[in-house]
CSV table of C-alpha atoms in Angstrom, one decimal:
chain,number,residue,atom,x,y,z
A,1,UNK,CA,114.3,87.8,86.9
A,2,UNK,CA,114.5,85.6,84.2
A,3,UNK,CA,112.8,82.1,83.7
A,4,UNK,CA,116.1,80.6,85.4
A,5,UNK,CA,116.3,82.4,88.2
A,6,UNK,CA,116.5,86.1,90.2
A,7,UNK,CA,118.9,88.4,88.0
A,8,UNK,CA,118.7,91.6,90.7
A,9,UNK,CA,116.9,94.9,91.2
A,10,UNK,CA,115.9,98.0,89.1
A,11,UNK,CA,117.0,101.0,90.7
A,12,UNK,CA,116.6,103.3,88.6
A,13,UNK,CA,113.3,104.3,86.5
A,14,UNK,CA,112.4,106.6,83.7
A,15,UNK,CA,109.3,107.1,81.4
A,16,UNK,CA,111.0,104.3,79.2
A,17,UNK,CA,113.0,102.4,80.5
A,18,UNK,CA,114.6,100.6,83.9
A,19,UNK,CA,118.3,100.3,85.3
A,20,UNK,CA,118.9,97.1,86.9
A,21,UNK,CA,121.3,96.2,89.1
A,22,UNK,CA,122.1,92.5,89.4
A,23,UNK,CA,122.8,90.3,91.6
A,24,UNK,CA,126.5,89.7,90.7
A,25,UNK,CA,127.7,93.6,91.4
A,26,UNK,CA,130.8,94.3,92.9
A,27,UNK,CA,128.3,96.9,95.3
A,28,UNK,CA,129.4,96.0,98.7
A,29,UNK,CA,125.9,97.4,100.1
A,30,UNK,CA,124.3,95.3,97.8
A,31,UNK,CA,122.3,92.3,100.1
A,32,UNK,CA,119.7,89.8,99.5
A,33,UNK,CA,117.7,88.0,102.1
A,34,UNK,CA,118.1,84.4,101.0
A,35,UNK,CA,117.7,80.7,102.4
A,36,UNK,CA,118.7,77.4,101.2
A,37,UNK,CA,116.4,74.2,100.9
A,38,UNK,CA,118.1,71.9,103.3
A,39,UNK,CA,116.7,68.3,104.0
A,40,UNK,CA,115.7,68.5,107.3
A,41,UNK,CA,115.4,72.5,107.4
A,42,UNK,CA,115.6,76.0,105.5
A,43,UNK,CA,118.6,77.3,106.7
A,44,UNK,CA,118.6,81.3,106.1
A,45,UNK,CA,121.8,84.0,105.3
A,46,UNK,CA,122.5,86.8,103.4
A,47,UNK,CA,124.0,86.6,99.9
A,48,UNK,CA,126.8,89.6,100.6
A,49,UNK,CA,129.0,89.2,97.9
A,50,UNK,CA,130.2,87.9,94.5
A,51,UNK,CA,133.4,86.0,93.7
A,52,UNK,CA,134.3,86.9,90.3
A,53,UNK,CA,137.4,84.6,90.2
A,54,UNK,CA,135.1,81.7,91.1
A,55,UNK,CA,132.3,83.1,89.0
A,56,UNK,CA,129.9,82.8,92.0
A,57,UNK,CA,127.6,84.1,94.7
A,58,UNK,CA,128.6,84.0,98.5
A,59,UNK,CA,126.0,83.9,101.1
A,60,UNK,CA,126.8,84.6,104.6
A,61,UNK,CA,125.7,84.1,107.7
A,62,UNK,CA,124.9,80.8,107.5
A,63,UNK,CA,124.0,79.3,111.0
A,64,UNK,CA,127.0,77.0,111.9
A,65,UNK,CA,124.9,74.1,112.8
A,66,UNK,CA,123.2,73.5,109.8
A,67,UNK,CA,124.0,70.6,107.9
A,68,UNK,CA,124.0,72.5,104.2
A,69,UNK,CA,125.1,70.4,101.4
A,70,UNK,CA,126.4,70.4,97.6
A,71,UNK,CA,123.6,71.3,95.5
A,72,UNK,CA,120.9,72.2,97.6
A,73,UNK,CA,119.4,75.1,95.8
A,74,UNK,CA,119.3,78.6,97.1
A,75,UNK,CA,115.7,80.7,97.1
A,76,UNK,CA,114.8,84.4,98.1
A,77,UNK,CA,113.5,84.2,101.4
A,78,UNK,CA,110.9,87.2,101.5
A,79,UNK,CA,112.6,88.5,104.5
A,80,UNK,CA,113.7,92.2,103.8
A,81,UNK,CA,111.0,93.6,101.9
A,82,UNK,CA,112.7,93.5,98.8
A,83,UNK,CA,111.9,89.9,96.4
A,84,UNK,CA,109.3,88.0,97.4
A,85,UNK,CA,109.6,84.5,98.7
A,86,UNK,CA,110.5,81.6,96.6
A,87,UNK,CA,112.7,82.7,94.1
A,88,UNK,CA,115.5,80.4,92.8
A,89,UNK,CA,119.0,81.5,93.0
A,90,UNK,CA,121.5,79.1,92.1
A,91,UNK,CA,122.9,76.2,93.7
A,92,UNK,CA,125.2,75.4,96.7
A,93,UNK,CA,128.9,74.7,95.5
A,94,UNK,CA,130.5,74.9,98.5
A,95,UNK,CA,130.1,75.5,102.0
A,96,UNK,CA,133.0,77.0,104.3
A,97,UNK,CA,133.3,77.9,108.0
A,98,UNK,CA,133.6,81.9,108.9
A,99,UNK,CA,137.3,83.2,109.9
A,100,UNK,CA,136.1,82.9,113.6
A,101,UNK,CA,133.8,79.7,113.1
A,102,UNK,CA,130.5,81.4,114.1
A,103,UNK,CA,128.9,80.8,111.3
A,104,UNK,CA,128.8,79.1,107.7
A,105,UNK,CA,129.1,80.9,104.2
A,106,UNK,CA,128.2,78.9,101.4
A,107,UNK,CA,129.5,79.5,97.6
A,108,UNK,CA,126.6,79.3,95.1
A,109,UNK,CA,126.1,78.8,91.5
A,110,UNK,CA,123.5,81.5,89.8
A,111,UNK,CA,120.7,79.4,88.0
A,112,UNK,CA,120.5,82.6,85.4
A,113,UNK,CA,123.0,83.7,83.1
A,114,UNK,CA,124.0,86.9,83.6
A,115,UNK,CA,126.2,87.6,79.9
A,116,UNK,CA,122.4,86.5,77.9
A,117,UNK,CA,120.0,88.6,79.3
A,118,UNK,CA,117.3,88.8,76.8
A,119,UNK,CA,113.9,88.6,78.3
A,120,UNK,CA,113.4,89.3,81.7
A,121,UNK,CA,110.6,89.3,84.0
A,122,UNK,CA,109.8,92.1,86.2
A,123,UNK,CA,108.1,91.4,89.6
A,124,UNK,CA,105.9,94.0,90.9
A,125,UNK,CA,105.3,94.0,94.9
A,126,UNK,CA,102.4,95.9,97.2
A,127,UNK,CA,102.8,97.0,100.1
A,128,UNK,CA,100.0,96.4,103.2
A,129,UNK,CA,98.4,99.1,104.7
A,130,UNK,CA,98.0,99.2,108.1
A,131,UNK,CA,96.0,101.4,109.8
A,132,UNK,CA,95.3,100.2,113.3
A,133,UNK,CA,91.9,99.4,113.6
A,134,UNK,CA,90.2,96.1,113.8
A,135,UNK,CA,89.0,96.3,110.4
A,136,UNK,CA,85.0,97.2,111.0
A,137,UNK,CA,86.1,99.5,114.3
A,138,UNK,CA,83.9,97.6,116.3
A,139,UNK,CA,85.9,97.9,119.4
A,140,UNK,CA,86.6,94.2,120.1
A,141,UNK,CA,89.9,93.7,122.1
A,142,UNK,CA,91.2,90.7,119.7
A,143,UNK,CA,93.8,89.9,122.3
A,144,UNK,CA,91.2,88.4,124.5
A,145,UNK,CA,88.9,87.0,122.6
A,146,UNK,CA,86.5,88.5,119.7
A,147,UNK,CA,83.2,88.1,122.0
A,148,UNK,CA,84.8,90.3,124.9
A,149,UNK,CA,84.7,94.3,124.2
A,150,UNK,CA,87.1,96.7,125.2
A,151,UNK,CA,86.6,98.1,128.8
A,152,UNK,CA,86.9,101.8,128.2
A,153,UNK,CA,88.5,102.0,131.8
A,154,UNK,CA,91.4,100.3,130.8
């Protein structure tokens, strides 16, 4: 990412260096888990694709009731695994109906400028472990309560 906004994803690493992949590929397997600040709520999609005649994102899946609007901006949503949440993105420009008027897709301005990448900021995520237990294994069933053990005869 870049002080302006998400630029993509490494996928490739060496000793030395880091291939990225941006946002703005022509990769049609290429998604990211996005939503976009509406007034009254975050409405969530996919951005699935980039317009290079228009010079913009698309993002998809937009539920058709949502009342999305010109310039609302456009974060990572979390959702995925992949960015964390929060991100900025760019910037609605448009917002269209799907061929069969299910849902919404929405046309959106990148905040960062892909053509001057010259400092870039790379996001490192962890992962939870999960391992089951109840943290101290003290046997509590935490669906009833913490004060009532588990009944072995269950």
């Amino acid at each position: 990412m870049t002080a302006k906004g998400l630029i993509g994803k490494i996928t490739v690493v060496t000793s030395f260096t880091s291939e990225v992949e941006l946002i703005n590929t022509s990769n049609a397997n290429y998604r990211v888990s996005a939503y976009v600040q509406s007034e009254k709520t975050d409405v969530y999609g996919l951005i699935e694709g980039y317009d290079q005649e228009r010079d913009e994102l698309v993002v998809k899946r937009l539920d058709n009731t949502s009342n999305i609007k010109k310039g609302e901006k456009v974060m990572t949503s979390g959702l995925g695994g992949i960015f964390p949440k929060g991100i900025l993105i760019g910037e609605v420009t448009e917002v269209v109906a799907d061929e069969f008027g299910l849902t919404k897709s929405a046309y959106i301005k990148p905040s960062a400028n892909f053509s001057l990448l010259e400092h870039v900021v790379i996001v490192g995520r962890t992962a939870l472990k999960v391992d089951g237990l109840d943290g101290d294994s003290t046997n509590v069933d935490l669906t009833n309560g913490p004060d009532k053990p588990v009944d072995e005869g269950e």
